[in-house]
mmCIF file of C-alpha atoms in Angstrom:
data_model
loop_
_atom_site.group_PDB
_atom_site.id
_atom_site.type_symbol
_atom_site.label_atom_id
_atom_site.label_comp_id
_atom_site.label_asym_id
_atom_site.label_seq_id
_atom_site.Cartn_x
_atom_site.Cartn_y
_atom_site.Cartn_z
ATOM 1 C CA MET A 1 -6.249 16.881 14.893
ATOM 2 C CA SER A 2 -8.495 19.404 15.372
ATOM 3 C CA GLN A 3 -11.713 19.126 17.948
ATOM 4 C CA SER A 4 -13.749 20.676 14.877
ATOM 5 C CA THR A 5 -12.974 17.293 12.654
ATOM 6 C CA LYS A 6 -15.474 14.412 11.721
ATOM 7 C CA ILE A 7 -14.557 11.675 12.195
ATOM 8 C CA SER A 8 -16.619 8.570 11.830
ATOM 9 C CA GLU A 9 -15.852 4.844 11.822
ATOM 10 C CA GLY A 10 -17.971 1.447 10.759
ATOM 11 C CA GLU A 11 -17.866 -1.616 8.945
ATOM 12 C CA ALA A 12 -19.073 -2.346 5.991
ATOM 13 C CA GLU A 13 -20.660 -6.141 5.008
ATOM 14 C CA TYR A 14 -18.798 -7.951 2.526
ATOM 15 C CA ASP A 15 -20.109 -11.069 1.403
ATOM 16 C CA VAL A 16 -17.354 -13.597 0.333
ATOM 17 C CA PRO A 17 -18.972 -17.249 0.143
ATOM 18 C CA ALA A 18 -15.790 -18.818 0.089
ATOM 19 C CA ALA A 19 -14.395 -17.556 3.521
ATOM 20 C CA GLY A 20 -17.181 -19.781 5.584
ATOM 21 C CA LYS A 21 -18.356 -16.866 7.162
ATOM 22 C CA PRO A 22 -19.620 -13.334 7.076
ATOM 23 C CA CYS A 23 -16.823 -10.725 6.763
ATOM 24 C CA LYS A 24 -17.009 -7.390 7.452
ATOM 25 C CA THR A 25 -14.900 -4.628 6.399
ATOM 26 C CA TRP A 26 -13.598 -1.742 8.440
ATOM 27 C CA TYR A 27 -12.998 2.066 7.887
ATOM 28 C CA LYS A 28 -12.634 5.275 9.279
ATOM 29 C CA VAL A 29 -13.765 8.129 7.567
ATOM 30 C CA PHE A 30 -11.893 11.907 8.306
ATOM 31 C CA GLY A 31 -14.490 14.472 7.130
ATOM 32 C CA ASP A 32 -18.118 15.210 5.900
ATOM 33 C CA LEU A 33 -19.630 12.528 3.604
ATOM 34 C CA GLU A 34 -22.900 13.378 3.782
ATOM 35 C CA ASP A 35 -22.374 17.308 3.303
ATOM 36 C CA PRO A 36 -23.432 18.287 0.182
ATOM 37 C CA ALA A 37 -20.584 21.139 -0.802
ATOM 38 C CA ARG A 38 -17.424 18.808 0.362
ATOM 39 C CA LYS A 39 -14.952 18.001 -1.757
ATOM 40 C CA ARG A 40 -14.784 14.752 -3.692
ATOM 41 C CA PRO A 41 -13.223 12.385 -1.154
ATOM 42 C CA LEU A 42 -9.976 9.904 -1.031
ATOM 43 C CA VAL A 43 -10.061 6.764 -0.445
ATOM 44 C CA ALA A 44 -6.313 5.252 1.392
ATOM 45 C CA LEU A 45 -5.496 1.594 0.550
ATOM 46 C CA HIS A 46 -2.452 0.374 3.110
ATOM 47 C CA GLY A 47 0.138 -1.864 1.825
ATOM 48 C CA GLY A 48 2.198 -5.062 3.080
ATOM 49 C CA PRO A 49 0.141 -6.993 2.157
ATOM 50 C CA GLY A 50 -1.254 -7.418 5.266
ATOM 51 C CA SER A 51 -0.710 -4.664 7.562
ATOM 52 C CA CYS A 52 -3.666 -1.794 8.018
ATOM 53 C CA HIS A 53 -4.450 1.244 7.851
ATOM 54 C CA ILE A 54 -2.350 2.212 10.963
ATOM 55 C CA TYR A 55 0.902 3.842 9.219
ATOM 56 C CA LEU A 56 -0.855 5.735 6.998
ATOM 57 C CA LEU A 57 -2.634 7.843 9.674
ATOM 58 C CA SER A 58 -0.956 10.895 8.772
ATOM 59 C CA LEU A 59 -2.816 11.374 5.511
ATOM 60 C CA ALA A 60 -5.571 12.664 7.641
ATOM 61 C CA LYS A 61 -4.315 16.240 7.339
ATOM 62 C CA ILE A 62 -5.303 16.089 3.650
ATOM 63 C CA TRP A 63 -8.822 16.660 4.932
ATOM 64 C CA GLU A 64 -6.983 18.970 7.168
ATOM 65 C CA ASN A 65 -5.088 21.314 4.756
ATOM 66 C CA TYR A 66 -7.254 21.095 1.672
ATOM 67 C CA GLN A 67 -11.122 20.474 3.320
ATOM 68 C CA ILE A 68 -10.959 16.561 0.661
ATOM 69 C CA PRO A 69 -12.238 13.934 2.867
ATOM 70 C CA VAL A 70 -10.205 10.490 3.967
ATOM 71 C CA ILE A 71 -11.599 7.079 3.764
ATOM 72 C CA MET A 72 -8.763 4.391 5.208
ATOM 73 C CA TYR A 73 -10.416 0.495 6.177
ATOM 74 C CA ASP A 74 -8.395 -2.136 6.662
ATOM 75 C CA GLN A 75 -8.399 -4.896 4.157
ATOM 76 C CA ILE A 76 -10.038 -8.177 5.010
ATOM 77 C CA GLY A 77 -7.488 -10.721 6.683
ATOM 78 C CA ASN A 78 -5.784 -7.198 8.414
ATOM 79 C CA GLY A 79 -6.407 -4.953 11.254
ATOM 80 C CA ASN A 80 -10.225 -4.297 12.707
ATOM 81 C CA SER A 81 -12.001 -6.344 9.468
ATOM 82 C CA THR A 82 -12.695 -9.977 9.067
ATOM 83 C CA HIS A 83 -9.665 -12.751 10.110
ATOM 84 C CA LEU A 84 -9.680 -15.680 8.159
ATOM 85 C CA PRO A 85 -6.086 -17.728 9.652
ATOM 86 C CA GLU A 86 -7.990 -20.479 8.723
ATOM 87 C CA LYS A 87 -7.308 -19.705 4.938
ATOM 88 C CA VAL A 88 -3.674 -19.530 5.908
ATOM 89 C CA GLY A 89 -1.607 -20.565 2.330
ATOM 90 C CA ASP A 90 -4.798 -21.085 0.037
ATOM 91 C CA MET A 91 -3.707 -18.789 -2.853
ATOM 92 C CA SER A 92 -7.132 -19.764 -4.707
ATOM 93 C CA PHE A 93 -8.448 -17.396 -2.515
ATOM 94 C CA TRP A 94 -6.346 -14.763 -1.529
ATOM 95 C CA THR A 95 -6.032 -13.326 -4.949
ATOM 96 C CA GLU A 96 -5.623 -9.650 -6.691
ATOM 97 C CA GLU A 97 -9.669 -10.472 -7.174
ATOM 98 C CA LEU A 98 -11.238 -10.725 -3.655
ATOM 99 C CA PHE A 99 -9.227 -7.295 -2.723
ATOM 100 C CA ARG A 100 -10.191 -5.827 -5.895
ATOM 101 C CA ASN A 101 -14.419 -6.633 -5.194
ATOM 102 C CA GLU A 102 -13.656 -5.384 -1.526
ATOM 103 C CA LEU A 103 -12.993 -1.976 -2.255
ATOM 104 C CA ASP A 104 -15.521 -1.909 -5.373
ATOM 105 C CA ASN A 105 -18.347 -3.361 -1.806
ATOM 106 C CA LEU A 106 -16.510 -0.485 0.034
ATOM 107 C CA LEU A 107 -17.272 2.522 -2.404
ATOM 108 C CA ARG A 108 -20.932 1.140 -2.692
ATOM 109 C CA TYR A 109 -21.775 0.660 0.805
ATOM 110 C CA LEU A 110 -20.375 4.469 1.356
ATOM 111 C CA ARG A 111 -22.628 5.530 -1.643
ATOM 112 C CA ILE A 112 -18.613 7.523 -2.653
ATOM 113 C CA ASP A 113 -18.798 4.748 -6.312
ATOM 114 C CA GLY A 114 -19.883 7.909 -8.583
ATOM 115 C CA ASP A 115 -16.986 10.259 -7.479
ATOM 116 C CA TYR A 116 -13.992 9.378 -5.770
ATOM 117 C CA ASP A 117 -10.166 9.405 -5.973
ATOM 118 C CA LEU A 118 -7.424 6.365 -4.786
ATOM 119 C CA PHE A 119 -4.380 6.286 -2.974
ATOM 120 C CA GLY A 120 -2.789 3.462 -2.745
ATOM 121 C CA GLN A 121 0.813 2.484 -0.669
ATOM 122 C CA SER A 122 3.028 -0.212 -1.437
ATOM 123 C CA TRP A 123 0.294 -3.270 -2.109
ATOM 124 C CA GLY A 124 -2.615 -1.170 -2.331
ATOM 125 C CA GLY A 125 -1.167 0.984 -5.265
ATOM 126 C CA MET A 126 -0.841 -2.449 -6.847
ATOM 127 C CA ILE A 127 -5.017 -2.965 -6.141
ATOM 128 C CA SER A 128 -5.593 0.468 -7.209
ATOM 129 C CA SER A 129 -3.602 0.076 -9.959
ATOM 130 C CA ALA A 130 -5.461 -3.240 -11.056
ATOM 131 C CA PHE A 131 -8.911 -1.674 -10.228
ATOM 132 C CA ALA A 132 -8.572 1.378 -12.394
ATOM 133 C CA THR A 133 -7.209 -0.710 -15.677
ATOM 134 C CA TYR A 134 -10.852 -1.650 -15.156
ATOM 135 C CA ARG A 135 -12.608 2.148 -15.853
ATOM 136 C CA PRO A 136 -14.565 2.205 -13.026
ATOM 137 C CA LYS A 137 -17.039 5.480 -13.597
ATOM 138 C CA GLY A 138 -16.849 7.168 -10.598
ATOM 139 C CA LEU A 139 -12.570 7.162 -10.426
ATOM 140 C CA LYS A 140 -11.520 10.635 -11.103
ATOM 141 C CA ARG A 141 -7.580 10.112 -9.427
ATOM 142 C CA LEU A 142 -4.834 7.781 -9.209
ATOM 143 C CA ILE A 143 -2.061 8.408 -6.772
ATOM 144 C CA LEU A 144 0.339 5.312 -6.689
ATOM 145 C CA ALA A 145 3.086 5.395 -4.216
ATOM 146 C CA ASP A 146 6.060 3.418 -3.872
ATOM 147 C CA ALA A 147 4.091 0.275 -5.692
ATOM 148 C CA PRO A 148 5.913 -1.537 -8.460
ATOM 149 C CA ALA A 149 3.787 -2.320 -11.875
ATOM 150 C CA SER A 150 5.204 -5.692 -11.379
ATOM 151 C CA ILE A 151 6.453 -8.675 -8.394
ATOM 152 C CA PRO A 152 9.332 -9.636 -11.036
ATOM 153 C CA LEU A 153 10.592 -6.191 -11.189
ATOM 154 C CA TRP A 154 10.049 -5.828 -7.191
ATOM 155 C CA ILE A 155 12.556 -8.343 -6.820
ATOM 156 C CA LYS A 156 14.663 -6.616 -9.429
ATOM 157 C CA SER A 157 14.761 -3.680 -7.387
ATOM 158 C CA ALA A 158 15.191 -5.359 -3.750
ATOM 159 C CA TYR A 159 18.035 -7.296 -4.886
ATOM 160 C CA LYS A 160 19.659 -4.480 -6.489
ATOM 161 C CA LEU A 161 19.853 -3.108 -3.827
ATOM 162 C CA ARG A 162 20.542 -6.066 -1.395
ATOM 163 C CA SER A 163 23.746 -6.322 -3.380
ATOM 164 C CA GLU A 164 24.149 -2.974 -1.585
ATOM 165 C CA LEU A 165 24.324 -4.060 1.060
ATOM 166 C CA PRO A 166 27.566 -4.608 3.801
ATOM 167 C CA GLU A 167 29.589 -7.895 3.000
ATOM 168 C CA GLU A 168 28.743 -9.681 6.026
ATOM 169 C CA VAL A 169 25.001 -8.897 5.877
ATOM 170 C CA GLN A 170 24.625 -9.935 2.080
ATOM 171 C CA ALA A 171 26.533 -13.628 3.618
ATOM 172 C CA THR A 172 24.332 -13.987 6.778
ATOM 173 C CA LEU A 173 20.982 -13.494 4.555
ATOM 174 C CA THR A 174 22.426 -16.420 2.411
ATOM 175 C CA GLU A 175 23.887 -17.918 4.457
ATOM 176 C CA HIS A 176 20.504 -18.835 6.408
ATOM 177 C CA GLU A 177 18.058 -18.616 3.244
ATOM 178 C CA GLU A 178 20.203 -22.103 1.800
ATOM 179 C CA ALA A 179 19.301 -23.418 5.190
ATOM 180 C CA LYS A 180 15.716 -22.555 5.842
ATOM 181 C CA THR A 181 16.737 -20.927 8.928
ATOM 182 C CA LEU A 182 14.777 -18.442 8.722
ATOM 183 C CA THR A 183 13.379 -17.627 11.698
ATOM 184 C CA SER A 184 16.580 -17.041 13.081
ATOM 185 C CA LYS A 185 17.691 -14.147 15.270
ATOM 186 C CA GLU A 186 20.476 -14.185 13.359
ATOM 187 C CA TYR A 187 18.462 -13.534 10.191
ATOM 188 C CA GLU A 188 16.156 -11.739 11.069
ATOM 189 C CA GLU A 189 19.174 -9.461 12.558
ATOM 190 C CA ALA A 190 20.102 -9.076 9.140
ATOM 191 C CA ILE A 191 17.012 -8.689 7.772
ATOM 192 C CA SER A 192 16.578 -5.489 9.800
ATOM 193 C CA VAL A 193 19.727 -3.693 7.972
ATOM 194 C CA PHE A 194 17.669 -4.084 4.543
ATOM 195 C CA TYR A 195 14.418 -2.560 6.195
ATOM 196 C CA LYS A 196 16.764 0.642 8.065
ATOM 197 C CA ARG A 197 18.392 1.623 4.710
ATOM 198 C CA HIS A 198 15.348 0.643 2.652
ATOM 199 C CA LEU A 199 11.911 0.428 4.654
ATOM 200 C CA CYS A 200 11.576 3.653 6.525
ATOM 201 C CA ARG A 201 15.053 5.803 7.100
ATOM 202 C CA LEU A 202 14.123 7.683 10.163
ATOM 203 C CA GLU A 203 16.276 7.092 13.109
ATOM 204 C CA ILE A 204 13.493 6.590 15.763
ATOM 205 C CA TRP A 205 9.933 5.221 13.515
ATOM 206 C CA PRO A 206 6.793 6.760 14.417
ATOM 207 C CA GLU A 207 5.015 4.653 16.357
ATOM 208 C CA GLU A 208 2.206 3.980 14.048
ATOM 209 C CA LEU A 209 4.345 2.487 12.404
ATOM 210 C CA ILE A 210 5.545 0.117 14.815
ATOM 211 C CA ARG A 211 2.134 -0.537 16.422
ATOM 212 C CA THR A 212 1.442 -1.406 12.373
ATOM 213 C CA TYR A 213 3.999 -4.314 11.899
ATOM 214 C CA ALA A 214 3.076 -5.826 15.653
ATOM 215 C CA THR A 215 -0.381 -6.309 14.041
ATOM 216 C CA LEU A 216 1.089 -7.873 10.881
ATOM 217 C CA LYS A 217 3.359 -9.595 12.620
ATOM 218 C CA ASN A 218 0.477 -10.571 15.111
ATOM 219 C CA ASP A 219 -1.460 -12.460 12.679
ATOM 220 C CA PRO A 220 0.903 -13.043 9.141
ATOM 221 C CA THR A 221 -2.060 -14.937 7.063
ATOM 222 C CA VAL A 222 -2.523 -12.487 4.554
ATOM 223 C CA TYR A 223 1.305 -11.584 3.972
ATOM 224 C CA ILE A 224 2.248 -15.276 4.282
ATOM 225 C CA SER A 225 -0.730 -16.239 1.398
ATOM 226 C CA LEU A 226 0.224 -13.312 -0.806
ATOM 227 C CA ASN A 227 3.520 -12.687 -0.336
ATOM 228 C CA GLY A 228 6.070 -15.415 1.392
ATOM 229 C CA PHE A 229 8.338 -14.979 4.189
ATOM 230 C CA ASN A 230 10.044 -11.660 3.040
ATOM 231 C CA GLU A 231 10.827 -9.272 0.059
ATOM 232 C CA PHE A 232 13.099 -11.883 -1.174
ATOM 233 C CA ILE A 233 11.731 -14.891 -0.581
ATOM 234 C CA ILE A 234 8.240 -14.423 -3.083
ATOM 235 C CA ILE A 235 6.537 -17.221 -3.473
ATOM 236 C CA GLY A 236 2.850 -16.980 -2.544
ATOM 237 C CA TYR A 237 0.125 -15.600 -5.217
ATOM 238 C CA LEU A 238 1.581 -12.761 -6.084
ATOM 239 C CA LYS A 239 4.664 -14.160 -7.157
ATOM 240 C CA ASP A 240 3.883 -13.958 -10.695
ATOM 241 C CA TRP A 241 1.365 -10.439 -10.258
ATOM 242 C CA SER A 242 1.689 -7.764 -13.244
ATOM 243 C CA VAL A 243 -0.024 -4.920 -14.435
ATOM 244 C CA ILE A 244 1.568 -4.183 -16.879
ATOM 245 C CA ASP A 245 0.138 -5.007 -19.983
ATOM 246 C CA ASP A 246 -3.174 -3.428 -18.737
ATOM 247 C CA LEU A 247 -1.442 0.315 -18.103
ATOM 248 C CA HIS A 248 -2.902 1.448 -21.139
ATOM 249 C CA LYS A 249 -6.406 0.941 -19.980
ATOM 250 C CA ILE A 250 -6.001 3.535 -17.185
ATOM 251 C CA GLU A 251 -7.498 7.178 -18.093
ATOM 252 C CA VAL A 252 -7.613 9.008 -14.830
ATOM 253 C CA PRO A 253 -4.538 11.719 -14.354
ATOM 254 C CA THR A 254 -2.372 9.452 -12.380
ATOM 255 C CA LEU A 255 0.015 10.472 -9.579
ATOM 256 C CA VAL A 256 3.203 7.705 -9.772
ATOM 257 C CA ILE A 257 6.086 8.155 -6.253
ATOM 258 C CA ASN A 258 8.491 6.306 -4.877
ATOM 259 C CA GLY A 259 11.866 7.162 -3.140
ATOM 260 C CA LYS A 260 15.246 7.407 -3.881
ATOM 261 C CA TYR A 261 16.493 4.413 -1.526
ATOM 262 C CA ASP A 262 12.949 2.603 -1.996
ATOM 263 C CA PRO A 263 12.990 -0.733 -2.963
ATOM 264 C CA THR A 264 10.460 0.276 -5.432
ATOM 265 C CA GLN A 265 12.907 1.682 -7.296
ATOM 266 C CA ASP A 266 12.760 3.894 -10.455
ATOM 267 C CA GLU A 267 12.742 0.719 -13.009
ATOM 268 C CA ALA A 268 10.010 -1.141 -10.655
ATOM 269 C CA VAL A 269 7.526 1.359 -11.464
ATOM 270 C CA LEU A 270 8.775 3.563 -14.674
ATOM 271 C CA PRO A 271 6.184 1.097 -16.945
ATOM 272 C CA PHE A 272 3.679 3.215 -14.880
ATOM 273 C CA PHE A 273 5.106 6.210 -16.400
ATOM 274 C CA GLU A 274 5.656 5.170 -19.689
ATOM 275 C CA LYS A 275 2.098 3.452 -20.197
ATOM 276 C CA ILE A 276 -0.798 5.455 -17.761
ATOM 277 C CA PRO A 277 -1.628 8.533 -20.671
ATOM 278 C CA LYS A 278 -1.690 10.610 -18.006
ATOM 279 C CA CYS A 279 0.930 10.525 -15.530
ATOM 280 C CA LYS A 280 3.514 12.412 -12.685
ATOM 281 C CA TRP A 281 5.931 10.932 -11.317
ATOM 282 C CA VAL A 282 7.478 12.310 -8.744
ATOM 283 C CA ARG A 283 10.633 11.206 -6.289
ATOM 284 C CA PHE A 284 11.566 11.622 -3.296
ATOM 285 C CA GLU A 285 15.201 11.614 -3.019
ATOM 286 C CA GLU A 286 15.472 12.017 1.054
ATOM 287 C CA SER A 287 12.803 8.930 1.395
ATOM 288 C CA SER A 288 13.057 4.843 0.761
ATOM 289 C CA HIS A 289 9.570 3.350 0.565
ATOM 290 C CA LEU A 290 7.370 5.564 3.071
ATOM 291 C CA PRO A 291 8.153 9.242 2.147
ATOM 292 C CA HIS A 292 4.680 9.834 4.084
ATOM 293 C CA VAL A 293 6.410 9.280 6.813
ATOM 294 C CA GLU A 294 10.118 9.875 6.055
ATOM 295 C CA GLU A 295 8.843 13.743 3.962
ATOM 296 C CA PRO A 296 5.856 14.508 5.387
ATOM 297 C CA GLU A 297 5.863 18.139 4.548
ATOM 298 C CA ARG A 298 6.902 17.545 0.871
ATOM 299 C CA PHE A 299 4.486 14.548 0.732
ATOM 300 C CA LEU A 300 1.821 16.639 1.703
ATOM 301 C CA GLU A 301 1.673 18.969 -0.732
ATOM 302 C CA VAL A 302 2.305 16.811 -3.330
ATOM 303 C CA VAL A 303 -0.469 15.176 -2.857
ATOM 304 C CA GLY A 304 -2.761 18.034 -1.653
ATOM 305 C CA GLU A 305 -2.133 19.970 -5.349
ATOM 306 C CA PHE A 306 -2.587 16.794 -7.475
ATOM 307 C CA LEU A 307 -6.173 16.074 -6.018
ATOM 308 C CA SER A 308 -6.891 19.597 -5.609
ATOM 309 C CA TYR A 309 -6.006 20.680 -9.539
ATOM 310 C CA GLU A 310 -9.148 20.498 -11.898
#
């Protein structure tokens, strides 16, 4: 990072009466939002659900390369934002609306709600796509990276890839799922085979990714509540989630990204391409679920050009 890069951090108060305590959303800005000559900022939403901003830090190069301010934040329950472990499993609390409202609150707090772009990765893309269907007046461009248009499509994709794992790995997964021994070492090792093929295909995972998963493991409240046990057993709030019926409401130019080996296979993102009126789709042939990590140079070029085009 250049020494001349302006980096700032802060917290936005987020009023959530059902939380029973004050809540704050932590954010980090690369660039100067107060500069009257600045370009339209990009707000990045992390995935998980239950991860944090750390694994997206390479997106700061969009500021370096294109002078587009980049804003990252930790969603409520995650990272540096307010944690609510007492709400684990409460599906009336952990809803899509909670996260859409948080995004809206942050945009207003930073005074950029009249002019901004959105980048959502995985679960962050699910929030972003749903948010965009409400046609927020300040949204100009939308990027949906490795995000499914519905959870049923995601599950179908995941099981398609699972069927291509070595037979002994599939057998181990099934055996422990039937026995409900999902915390066993054998099951975790079998799941890791899937992750190494379809989450991040790099031989050595970057430190930012390792740190991100450490934070999720330290407090899995959001993951358990929204998702469930893992990518194959989704029993949380999101189990029937879909944005497909509302995609025609998205009016802004949209870029859809996925990887060849992504759990978000082509059929899981196809509804975006078919139903969003102004949509471009780019698939990364050497990537799985994290093209910004696996093919960083091409990723930054694709995203940077999309954001810079007028």
